[in-house]
Every structure is written in structure tokens, then in C-alpha cells.
Coordinates of C-alpha atoms in Angstrom, one line a residue:
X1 CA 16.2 -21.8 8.2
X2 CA 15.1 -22.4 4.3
X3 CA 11.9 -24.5 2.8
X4 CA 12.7 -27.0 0.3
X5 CA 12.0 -24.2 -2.4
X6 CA 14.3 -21.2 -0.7
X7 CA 12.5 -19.5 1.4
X8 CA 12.8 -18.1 4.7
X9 CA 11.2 -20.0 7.4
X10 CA 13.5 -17.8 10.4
X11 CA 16.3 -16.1 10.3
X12 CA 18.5 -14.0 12.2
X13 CA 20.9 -13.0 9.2
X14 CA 18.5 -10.2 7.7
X15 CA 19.3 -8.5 10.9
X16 CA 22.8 -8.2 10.7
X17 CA 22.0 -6.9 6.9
X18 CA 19.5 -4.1 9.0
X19 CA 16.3 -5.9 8.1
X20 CA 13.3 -6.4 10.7
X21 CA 13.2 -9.9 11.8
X22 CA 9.9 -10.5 10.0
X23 CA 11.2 -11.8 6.8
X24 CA 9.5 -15.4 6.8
X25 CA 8.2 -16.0 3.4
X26 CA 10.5 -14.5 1.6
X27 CA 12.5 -16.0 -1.1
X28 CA 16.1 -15.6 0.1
X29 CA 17.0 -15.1 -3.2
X30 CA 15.9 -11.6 -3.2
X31 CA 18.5 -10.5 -1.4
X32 CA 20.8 -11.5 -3.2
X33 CA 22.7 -9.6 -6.5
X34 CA 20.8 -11.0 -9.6
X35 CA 24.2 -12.3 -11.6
X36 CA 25.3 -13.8 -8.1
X37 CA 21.4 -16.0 -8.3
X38 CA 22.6 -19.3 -10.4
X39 CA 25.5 -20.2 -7.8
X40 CA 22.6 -19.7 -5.2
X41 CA 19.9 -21.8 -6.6
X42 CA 22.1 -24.6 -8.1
X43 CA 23.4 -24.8 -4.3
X44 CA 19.8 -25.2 -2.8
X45 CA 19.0 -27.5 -6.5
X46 CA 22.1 -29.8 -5.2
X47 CA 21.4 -30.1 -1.6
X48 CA 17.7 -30.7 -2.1
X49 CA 17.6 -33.3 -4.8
X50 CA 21.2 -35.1 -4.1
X51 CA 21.6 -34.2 -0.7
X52 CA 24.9 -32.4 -1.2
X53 CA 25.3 -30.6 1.7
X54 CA 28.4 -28.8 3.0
X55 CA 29.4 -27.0 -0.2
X56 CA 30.3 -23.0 0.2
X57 CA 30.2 -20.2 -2.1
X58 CA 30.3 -16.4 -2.2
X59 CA 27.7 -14.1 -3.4
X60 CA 26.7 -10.3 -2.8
X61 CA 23.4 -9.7 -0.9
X62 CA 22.1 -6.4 -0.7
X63 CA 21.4 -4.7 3.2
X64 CA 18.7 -2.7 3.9
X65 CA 20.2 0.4 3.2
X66 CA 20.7 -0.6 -0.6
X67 CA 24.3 -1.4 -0.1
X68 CA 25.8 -4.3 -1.4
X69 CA 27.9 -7.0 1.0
X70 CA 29.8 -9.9 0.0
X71 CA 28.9 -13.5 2.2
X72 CA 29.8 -17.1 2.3
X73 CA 27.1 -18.8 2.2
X74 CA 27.2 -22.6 3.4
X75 CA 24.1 -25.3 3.2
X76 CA 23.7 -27.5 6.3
X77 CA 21.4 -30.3 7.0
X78 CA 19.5 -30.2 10.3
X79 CA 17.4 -33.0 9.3
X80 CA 18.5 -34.7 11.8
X81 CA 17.9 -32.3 14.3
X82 CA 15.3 -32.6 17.1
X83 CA 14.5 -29.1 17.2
X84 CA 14.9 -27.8 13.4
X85 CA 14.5 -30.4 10.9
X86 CA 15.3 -28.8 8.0
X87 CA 18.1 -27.1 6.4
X88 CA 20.2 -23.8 7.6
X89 CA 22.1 -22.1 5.3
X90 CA 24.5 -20.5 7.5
X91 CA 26.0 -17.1 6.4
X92 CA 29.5 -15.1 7.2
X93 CA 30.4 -11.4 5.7
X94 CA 33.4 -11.8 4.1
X95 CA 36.1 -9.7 2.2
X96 CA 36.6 -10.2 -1.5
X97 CA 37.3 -7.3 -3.1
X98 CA 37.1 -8.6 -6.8
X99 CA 33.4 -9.9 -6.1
X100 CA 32.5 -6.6 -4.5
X101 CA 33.8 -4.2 -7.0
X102 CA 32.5 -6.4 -10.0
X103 CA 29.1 -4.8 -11.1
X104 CA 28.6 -8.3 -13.1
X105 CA 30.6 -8.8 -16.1
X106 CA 28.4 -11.6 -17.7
X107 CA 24.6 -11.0 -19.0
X108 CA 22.4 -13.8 -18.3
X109 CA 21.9 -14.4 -22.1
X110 CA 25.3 -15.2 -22.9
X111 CA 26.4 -18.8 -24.3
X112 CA 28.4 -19.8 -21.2
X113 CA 25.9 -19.4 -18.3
X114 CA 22.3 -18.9 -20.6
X115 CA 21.2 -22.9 -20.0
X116 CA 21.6 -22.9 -16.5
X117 CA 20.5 -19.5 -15.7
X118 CA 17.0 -19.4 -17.7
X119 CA 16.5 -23.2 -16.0
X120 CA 17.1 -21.6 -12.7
X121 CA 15.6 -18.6 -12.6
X122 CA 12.4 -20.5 -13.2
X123 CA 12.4 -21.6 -10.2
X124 CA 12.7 -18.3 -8.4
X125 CA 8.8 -17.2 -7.3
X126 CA 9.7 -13.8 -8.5
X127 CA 9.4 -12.2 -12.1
X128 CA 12.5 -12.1 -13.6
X129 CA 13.1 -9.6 -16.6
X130 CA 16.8 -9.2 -18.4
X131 CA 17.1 -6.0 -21.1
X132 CA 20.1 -5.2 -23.1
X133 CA 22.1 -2.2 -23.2
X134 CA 19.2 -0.6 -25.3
X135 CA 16.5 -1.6 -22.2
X136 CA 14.5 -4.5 -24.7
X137 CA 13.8 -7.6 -22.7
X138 CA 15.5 -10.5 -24.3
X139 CA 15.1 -13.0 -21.2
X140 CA 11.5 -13.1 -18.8
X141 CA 10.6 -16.4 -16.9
X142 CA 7.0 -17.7 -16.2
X143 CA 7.0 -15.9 -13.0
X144 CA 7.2 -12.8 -15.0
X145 CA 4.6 -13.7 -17.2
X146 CA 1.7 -14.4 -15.0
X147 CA 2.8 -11.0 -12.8
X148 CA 2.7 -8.7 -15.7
X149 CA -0.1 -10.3 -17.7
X150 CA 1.3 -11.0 -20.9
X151 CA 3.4 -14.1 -22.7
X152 CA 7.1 -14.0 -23.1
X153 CA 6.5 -12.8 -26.8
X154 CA 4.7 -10.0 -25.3
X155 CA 7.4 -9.0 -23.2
X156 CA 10.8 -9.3 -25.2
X157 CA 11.9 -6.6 -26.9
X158 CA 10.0 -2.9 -25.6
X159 CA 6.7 -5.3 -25.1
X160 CA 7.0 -5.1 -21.6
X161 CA 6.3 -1.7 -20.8
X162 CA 2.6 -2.5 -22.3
X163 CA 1.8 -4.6 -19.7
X164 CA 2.8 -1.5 -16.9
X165 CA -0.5 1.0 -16.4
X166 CA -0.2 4.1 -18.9
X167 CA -0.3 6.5 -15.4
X168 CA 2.9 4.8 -14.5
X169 CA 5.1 3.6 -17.6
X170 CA 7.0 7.1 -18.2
X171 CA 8.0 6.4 -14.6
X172 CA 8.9 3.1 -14.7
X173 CA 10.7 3.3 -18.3
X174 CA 13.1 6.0 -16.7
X175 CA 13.7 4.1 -13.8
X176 CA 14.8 1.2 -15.9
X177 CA 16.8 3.8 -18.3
X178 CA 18.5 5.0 -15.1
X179 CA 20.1 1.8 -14.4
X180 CA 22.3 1.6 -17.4
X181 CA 23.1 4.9 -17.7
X182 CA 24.2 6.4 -14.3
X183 CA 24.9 1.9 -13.4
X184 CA 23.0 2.7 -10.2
X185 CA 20.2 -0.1 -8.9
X186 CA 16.6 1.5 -8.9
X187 CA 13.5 0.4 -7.5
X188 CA 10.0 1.6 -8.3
X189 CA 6.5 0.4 -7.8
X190 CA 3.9 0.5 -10.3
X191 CA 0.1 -0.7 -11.6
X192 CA -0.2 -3.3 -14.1
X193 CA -2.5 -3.2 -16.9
X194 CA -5.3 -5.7 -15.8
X195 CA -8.6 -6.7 -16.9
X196 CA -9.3 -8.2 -13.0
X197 CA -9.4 -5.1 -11.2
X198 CA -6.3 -3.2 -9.5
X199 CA -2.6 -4.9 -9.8
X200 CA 0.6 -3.9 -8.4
X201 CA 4.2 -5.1 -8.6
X202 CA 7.6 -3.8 -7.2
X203 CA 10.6 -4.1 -9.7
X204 CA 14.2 -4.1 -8.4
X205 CA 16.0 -3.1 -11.4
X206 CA 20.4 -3.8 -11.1
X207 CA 22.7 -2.8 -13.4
X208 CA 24.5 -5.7 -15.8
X209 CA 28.1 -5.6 -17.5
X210 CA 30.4 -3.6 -15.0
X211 CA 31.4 -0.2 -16.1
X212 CA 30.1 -0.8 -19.9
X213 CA 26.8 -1.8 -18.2
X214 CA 25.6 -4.4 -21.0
X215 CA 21.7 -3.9 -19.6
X216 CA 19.9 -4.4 -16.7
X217 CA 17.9 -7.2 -14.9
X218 CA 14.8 -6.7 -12.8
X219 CA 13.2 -8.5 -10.2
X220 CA 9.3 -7.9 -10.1
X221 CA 7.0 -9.1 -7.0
X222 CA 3.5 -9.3 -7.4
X223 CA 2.4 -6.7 -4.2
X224 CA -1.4 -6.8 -5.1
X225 CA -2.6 -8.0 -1.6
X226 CA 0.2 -6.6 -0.2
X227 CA -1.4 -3.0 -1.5
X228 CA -4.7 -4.2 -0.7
X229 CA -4.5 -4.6 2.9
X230 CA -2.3 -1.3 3.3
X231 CA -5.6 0.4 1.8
X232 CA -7.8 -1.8 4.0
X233 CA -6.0 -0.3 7.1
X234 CA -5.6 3.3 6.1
X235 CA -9.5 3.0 5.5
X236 CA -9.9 1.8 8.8
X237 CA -7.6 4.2 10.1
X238 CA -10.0 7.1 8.8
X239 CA -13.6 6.0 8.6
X240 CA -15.8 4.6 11.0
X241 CA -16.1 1.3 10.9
X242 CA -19.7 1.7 11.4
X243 CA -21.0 4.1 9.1
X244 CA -18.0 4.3 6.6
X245 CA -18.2 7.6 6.8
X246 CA -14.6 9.5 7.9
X247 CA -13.9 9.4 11.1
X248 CA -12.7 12.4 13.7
X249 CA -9.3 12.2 12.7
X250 CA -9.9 12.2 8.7
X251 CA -12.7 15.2 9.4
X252 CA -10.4 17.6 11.4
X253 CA -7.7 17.0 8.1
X254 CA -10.5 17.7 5.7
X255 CA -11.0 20.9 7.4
X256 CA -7.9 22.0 8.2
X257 CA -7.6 21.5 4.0
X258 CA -10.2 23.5 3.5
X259 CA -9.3 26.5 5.8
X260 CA -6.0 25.9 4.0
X261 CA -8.1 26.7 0.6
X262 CA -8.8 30.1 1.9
X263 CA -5.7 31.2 1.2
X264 CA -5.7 30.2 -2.0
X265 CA -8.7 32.4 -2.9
X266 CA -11.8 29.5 -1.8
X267 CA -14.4 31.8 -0.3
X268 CA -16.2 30.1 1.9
X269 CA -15.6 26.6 4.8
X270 CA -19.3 26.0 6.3
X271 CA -19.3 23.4 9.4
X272 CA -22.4 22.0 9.9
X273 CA -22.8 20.3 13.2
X274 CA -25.5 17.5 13.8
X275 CA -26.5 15.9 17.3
X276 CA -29.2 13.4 16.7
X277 CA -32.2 14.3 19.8
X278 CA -34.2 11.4 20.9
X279 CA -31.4 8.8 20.2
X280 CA -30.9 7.9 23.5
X281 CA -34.5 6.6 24.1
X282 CA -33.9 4.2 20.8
X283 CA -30.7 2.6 22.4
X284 CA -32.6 2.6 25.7
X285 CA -36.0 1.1 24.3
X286 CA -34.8 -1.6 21.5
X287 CA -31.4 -1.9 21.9
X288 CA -28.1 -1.1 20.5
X289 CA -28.5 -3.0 17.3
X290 CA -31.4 -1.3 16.5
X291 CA -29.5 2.1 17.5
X292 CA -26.7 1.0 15.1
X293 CA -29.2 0.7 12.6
X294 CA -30.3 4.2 13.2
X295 CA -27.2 5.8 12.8
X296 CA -26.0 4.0 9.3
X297 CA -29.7 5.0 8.0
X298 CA -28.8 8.6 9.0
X299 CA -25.5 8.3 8.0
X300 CA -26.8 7.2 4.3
X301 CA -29.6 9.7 3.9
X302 CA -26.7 12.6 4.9
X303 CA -25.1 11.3 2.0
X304 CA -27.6 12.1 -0.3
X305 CA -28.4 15.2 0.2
X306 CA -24.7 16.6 0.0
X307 CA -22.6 17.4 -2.7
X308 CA -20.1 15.6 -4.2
X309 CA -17.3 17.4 -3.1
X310 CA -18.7 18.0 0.9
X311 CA -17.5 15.4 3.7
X312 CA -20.0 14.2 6.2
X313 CA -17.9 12.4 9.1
X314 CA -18.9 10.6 11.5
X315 CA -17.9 12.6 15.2
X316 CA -18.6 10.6 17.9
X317 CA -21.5 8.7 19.2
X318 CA -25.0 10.2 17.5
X319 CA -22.9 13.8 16.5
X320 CA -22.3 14.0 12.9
X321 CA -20.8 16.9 10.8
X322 CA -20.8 17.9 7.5
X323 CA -18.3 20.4 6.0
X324 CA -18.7 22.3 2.6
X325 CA -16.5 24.4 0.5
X326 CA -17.8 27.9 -1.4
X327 CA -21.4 27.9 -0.8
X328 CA -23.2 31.2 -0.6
X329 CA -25.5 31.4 2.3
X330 CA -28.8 30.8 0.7
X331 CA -27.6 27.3 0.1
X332 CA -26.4 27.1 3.3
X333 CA -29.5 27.9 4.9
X334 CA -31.3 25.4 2.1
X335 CA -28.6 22.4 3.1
X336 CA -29.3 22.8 6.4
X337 CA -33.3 22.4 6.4
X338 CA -32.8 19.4 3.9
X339 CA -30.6 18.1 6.3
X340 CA -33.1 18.3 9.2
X341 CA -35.6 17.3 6.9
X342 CA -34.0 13.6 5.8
X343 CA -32.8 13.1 9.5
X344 CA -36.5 13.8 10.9
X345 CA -38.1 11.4 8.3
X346 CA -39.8 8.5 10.3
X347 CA -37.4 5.2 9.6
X348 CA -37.8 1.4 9.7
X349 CA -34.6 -0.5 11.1
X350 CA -34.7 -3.5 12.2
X351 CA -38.2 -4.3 11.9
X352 CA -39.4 -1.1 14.0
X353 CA -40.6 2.3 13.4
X354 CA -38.5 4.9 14.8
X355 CA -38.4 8.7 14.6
X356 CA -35.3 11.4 15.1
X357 CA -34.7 15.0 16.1
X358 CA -32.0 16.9 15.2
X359 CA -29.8 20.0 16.7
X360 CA -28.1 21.9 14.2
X361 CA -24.9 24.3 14.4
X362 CA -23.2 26.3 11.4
X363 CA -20.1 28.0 11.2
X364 CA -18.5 29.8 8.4
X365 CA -15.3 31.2 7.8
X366 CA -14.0 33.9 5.1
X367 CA -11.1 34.0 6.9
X368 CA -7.4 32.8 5.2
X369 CA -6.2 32.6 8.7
X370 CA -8.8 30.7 10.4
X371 CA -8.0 27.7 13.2
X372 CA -9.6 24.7 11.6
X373 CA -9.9 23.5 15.4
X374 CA -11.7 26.5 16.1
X375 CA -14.2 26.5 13.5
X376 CA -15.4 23.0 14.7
X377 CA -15.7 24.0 18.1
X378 CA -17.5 27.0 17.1
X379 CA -20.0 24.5 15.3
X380 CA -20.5 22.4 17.8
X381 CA -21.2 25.4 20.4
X382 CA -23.7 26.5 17.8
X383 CA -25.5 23.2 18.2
X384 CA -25.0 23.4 21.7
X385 CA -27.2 26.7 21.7
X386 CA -29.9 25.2 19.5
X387 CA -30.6 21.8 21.6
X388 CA -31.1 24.2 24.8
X389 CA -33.5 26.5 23.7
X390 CA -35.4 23.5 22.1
X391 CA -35.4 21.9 25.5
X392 CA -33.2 18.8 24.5
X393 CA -30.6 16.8 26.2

């Protein structure tokens, strides 16, 4: 089921081609092989400005597994159609050796197909890019343009590779290099120089001219937001949502990394173990906002008085730990009673006064071959030890 435009409103063809079933959105001209797009969009150009329907025609679109399949592709109109009102372009693997085997034998630039290629690939939502034998551009649409930052005069020739983030070009440049001289399709993603904060695209780069591969052409999706909320959920994943601070799971990793550092000639992994005494009472007396309060204050001034390179994680509930790397044990003992010191310090959350206690438990390690689980249980049984012979529950 297509929009007016070509994409995928549902579908159950990307699952014969090993896809999820999640493709809505997508322009259904990215599955299909670059010199096989003008047939597709002058197709979908016909049917949706003259209404000709009915009309077939074979292309190669690529399965999940980056192999290539030839299918007939037919346009039918299901305007009339109670339930889907639309258009289906209905779909059919086929044989055709001589389509299959052909790598593309025309570039997009050349006099016989240039007009109606450059007017169609316009259309497409993606960034289209077109290099010669030697990898310089000579053919990017608007698309293109707006993705990677910088006008068409900017792109042609080697201008292109400005507009990809100097961290990334070396790879990108050899991916596209790769294309025409092994002729196998590469895909790579990559940063793109921006004055507007952090930008990412996804090129599909497929080899042009057969066996004398003539150049290449790239597809490039803008995967900014994409990227975005991948970070969002690996942060919330690893942190508490609370504090911000890491959570259990990212704190046993840091110091299973740090143990790990041992035997690499660190000295030193220090786990510092905090239980907050007296919480309960706040939660009890004002409330759990106000106890919320109390443990992103704590959580901030922890923070502070750390180094840069420590973690301080949130564990559970009031316990928080801090773990630190090749510190001798007069700075231990020093970290330790600034700690207690910032986390006693009277507050004011929430419009109320409130005052903290603190148990504290330390364990170090020298040990290459120490159990990263076992150092933070040793901690915590520290603390443990502390809060009973202060008398706290």
C-alpha cells in the first residue's frame, strides 16, 4: 500500500525480501537498485497524475541480506475499494537472468536517460549522489543538498567529502572507493559537518557500469533523530531516570572495567558505598516529592566532590556508590570524609529544611584477578558494619 509520493503505508512484500514488517514510512524506492529507480518513479509519476494504472515492469530490489532479486512490479488502483483506498503496487519475484546479472550498464549522466533521471530522482526524499569512475560527484539532487549541508556546487566534483565530519571522511572516502574497485555495494554511516549541533546520515553506495564499473551512486538518509532517540534509550537504559546518575547495571560494567584495568598495571579500584541514614523519616514526614528532592541534591553534591574520571551511580533506593581508579589511601580516606561532609550538610528542597546521615563502606582491590561482584558486595558489607555500630537502620 503506497502514498501518493511512494511510500510505504503497509506491506507484506518486505517480508518475503526478510525485512520486519515495520517498514511504514519508508520510500519504496530504497529498495530498489539505483539504475532500476527511473522505471519506478515514472510508473508511480503516471499512475498518480494520469491515472495509468495497470502498467508492469521489472526492477531489482535488494533483500535484507544485501542480495539482489529481480520483481515485477504492477500499480493497481484500490480507490475504489472500501477497505483500502489507495493504490497497491503488487509485487512477484521473477526470473530474468539478463536484468540480474547486469550491474547497470548506463550512468545516470549519460544523454539518453540524464533528463528523466535528474527530474525523477528529485522526487525521491532521499539524497542522491552519482561519482564517476574517479569517485567525483557529477550529479546530487536537492535532497542531497539539504542532508549534507552544502549546494550542488559544493558537492560535485571531490566537494562532497567536505560536507562528511573529519573523524569520519577517511572512512567514508574508502567505502565509496570500494565500490568501484572490488564492484561490491557498501554501506556506511557517518557525521556531517554541521553548524546546528550533531548530524548523521546512512549512505548506500552501488556500483555503476557492469564489469568496467563507470562510478558509483549513493543513496544518503538523513538518520539524525533516528540516532537521537537510540542515544535517548541507551541513556535511559543506564542511568537513573531520577538522578541521571548511572544506574546498577552501567555501575557493575564500570567496575568490572576497572578490575579489568588491574591487569593492565592500574593500581588501585576503591568502592565506596553510601546508605543515606534518616531518609526514611523525610519520605515518612513530607512526602515522596520532597524525598525525590533529597536524593537529586545528594546526588549533585556527590558530583562535586569526585573526580572527573570516578562514577557515582545511583544503586537503589537512598544507596549510592562511588567507584575510583588509582588513588592512594590518604585520598581515599580524604574522599571519604568530604563525601560525608557534603551529604550531612543541612538542605533546602522543596521549601523545607532537611538534614542527612550517612553510612559509609570502602573496598579496595590491588588484585588483577579480583570479582568485580565481589568487591561491591564487600562495600556494601562494609557499610553494613558502619550503620550497626552507629545504631542506624
Amino acid at each position: 500500500m503506497l502514498t501518493p509520493d511512494g511510500r510505504l503505508v503497509a506491506s507484506s512484500e518486505v517480508v518475503t525480501l526478510g525485512y520486519p514488517d515495520d517498514q511504514g514510512g519508508r520510500h519504496i524506492g530504497e529498495f530498489v537498485h539505483p539504475d532500476d529507480l527511473p522505471v519506478l518513479f515514472e510508473a508511480i509519476q503516471q499512475a498518480r497524475e494520469a491515472g495509468a494504472y495497470g502498467r508492469s515492469w521489472r526492477s531489482r530490489v535488494q533483500r535484507a541480506d544485501g542480495t539482489w532479486g529481480v520483481f515485477e512490479g504492477t500499480l493497481v488502483d484500490t480507490e475504489s475499494d472500501p477497505v483500502l483506498r489507495g493504490a497497491v503496487l503488487r509485487v512477484r519475484e521473477v526470473h530474468d537472468d539478463e536484468l540480474a546479472a547486469a550491474a547497470g550498464d548506463r550512468t545516470p549522466d549519460e544523454p539518453d536517460g540524464s533528463d528523466r533521471f535528474h527530474s525523477l530522482a528529485e522526487a525521491l526524499p532521499l539524497g542522491i549522489l552519482s561519482a564517476d569512475a574517479r569517485g567525483w560527484v557529477v550529479f546530487c539532487n536537492k535532497a542531497a543538498e539539504q542532508i549534507l549541508g552544502l549546494p550542488a556546487s559544493g558537492l560535485r566534483g571531490r566537494g562532497w567529502e567536505r560536507a562528511i565530519n573529519r573523524e569520519d571522511r577517511l572512512e567514508v572516502v574508502a567505502a565509496a572507493g570500494h565500490v568501484v574497485t572490488l564492484g561490491v555495494d557498501q554501506q556506511v554511516t557517518f557525521r556531517v559537518e554541521s553548524g546546528d549541533g550533531p548530524k548523521w546520515a546512512h549512505a548506500k553506495f552501488v556500483p555503476l557500469g557492469g564489469e568496467q564499473r563507470t562510478g558509483w551512486i549513493a543513496t544518503i538518509e538523513d538518520i539524525t533523530d533516528r540516532r537521537r532517540a537510540e542515544s535517548e534509550l541507551a541513556h535511559r537504559a543506564t542511568h537513573d531516570p531520577l538522578t541521571g546518575l548511572p544506574n546498577r547495571l552501567l555501575l557493575q560494567d564500570r567496575v568490572r572495567q576497572a578490575c579489568g584495568r588491574l591487569r593492565r598495571g592500574a593500581e588501585a579500584v576503591s568502592v565506596v558505598f553510601i546508605d543515606l541514614d534518616g531518609f526514611k523519616s523525610i519520605n515518612d514526614t513530607y512526602g515522596h516529592r520532597t524525598g525525590d528532592a533529597v536524593l537529586v541534591e545528594v546526588a549533585s553534591r556527590l558530583r562535586q566532590v569526585v573526580r572527573a574520571a570516578d562514577t557515582v551511580a545511583r544503586f537503589a533506593g537512598d544507596e549510592f556508590v562511588v567507584v575510583c581508579e588509582s588513588i592512594t589511601d590518604d585520598e581515599r580516606a580524604s574522599l571519604v570524609r568530604r563525601l560525608r561532609e557534603v551529604i550531612t550538610a543541612p538542605m533546602v528542597v522543596e521549601g523545607v529544611r532537611v538534614t542527612v546521615d550517612a553510612s559509609i563502606g570502602v573496598a579496595t582491590t590491588h588484585d588483577p584477578g579480583a570479582d568485580a561482584d565481589e568487591l561491591l558486595v564487600l562495600a556494601d558489607q562494609q557499610m553494613y558494619r558502619e550503620k550497626r555500630a552507629r545504631g542506624e537502620r
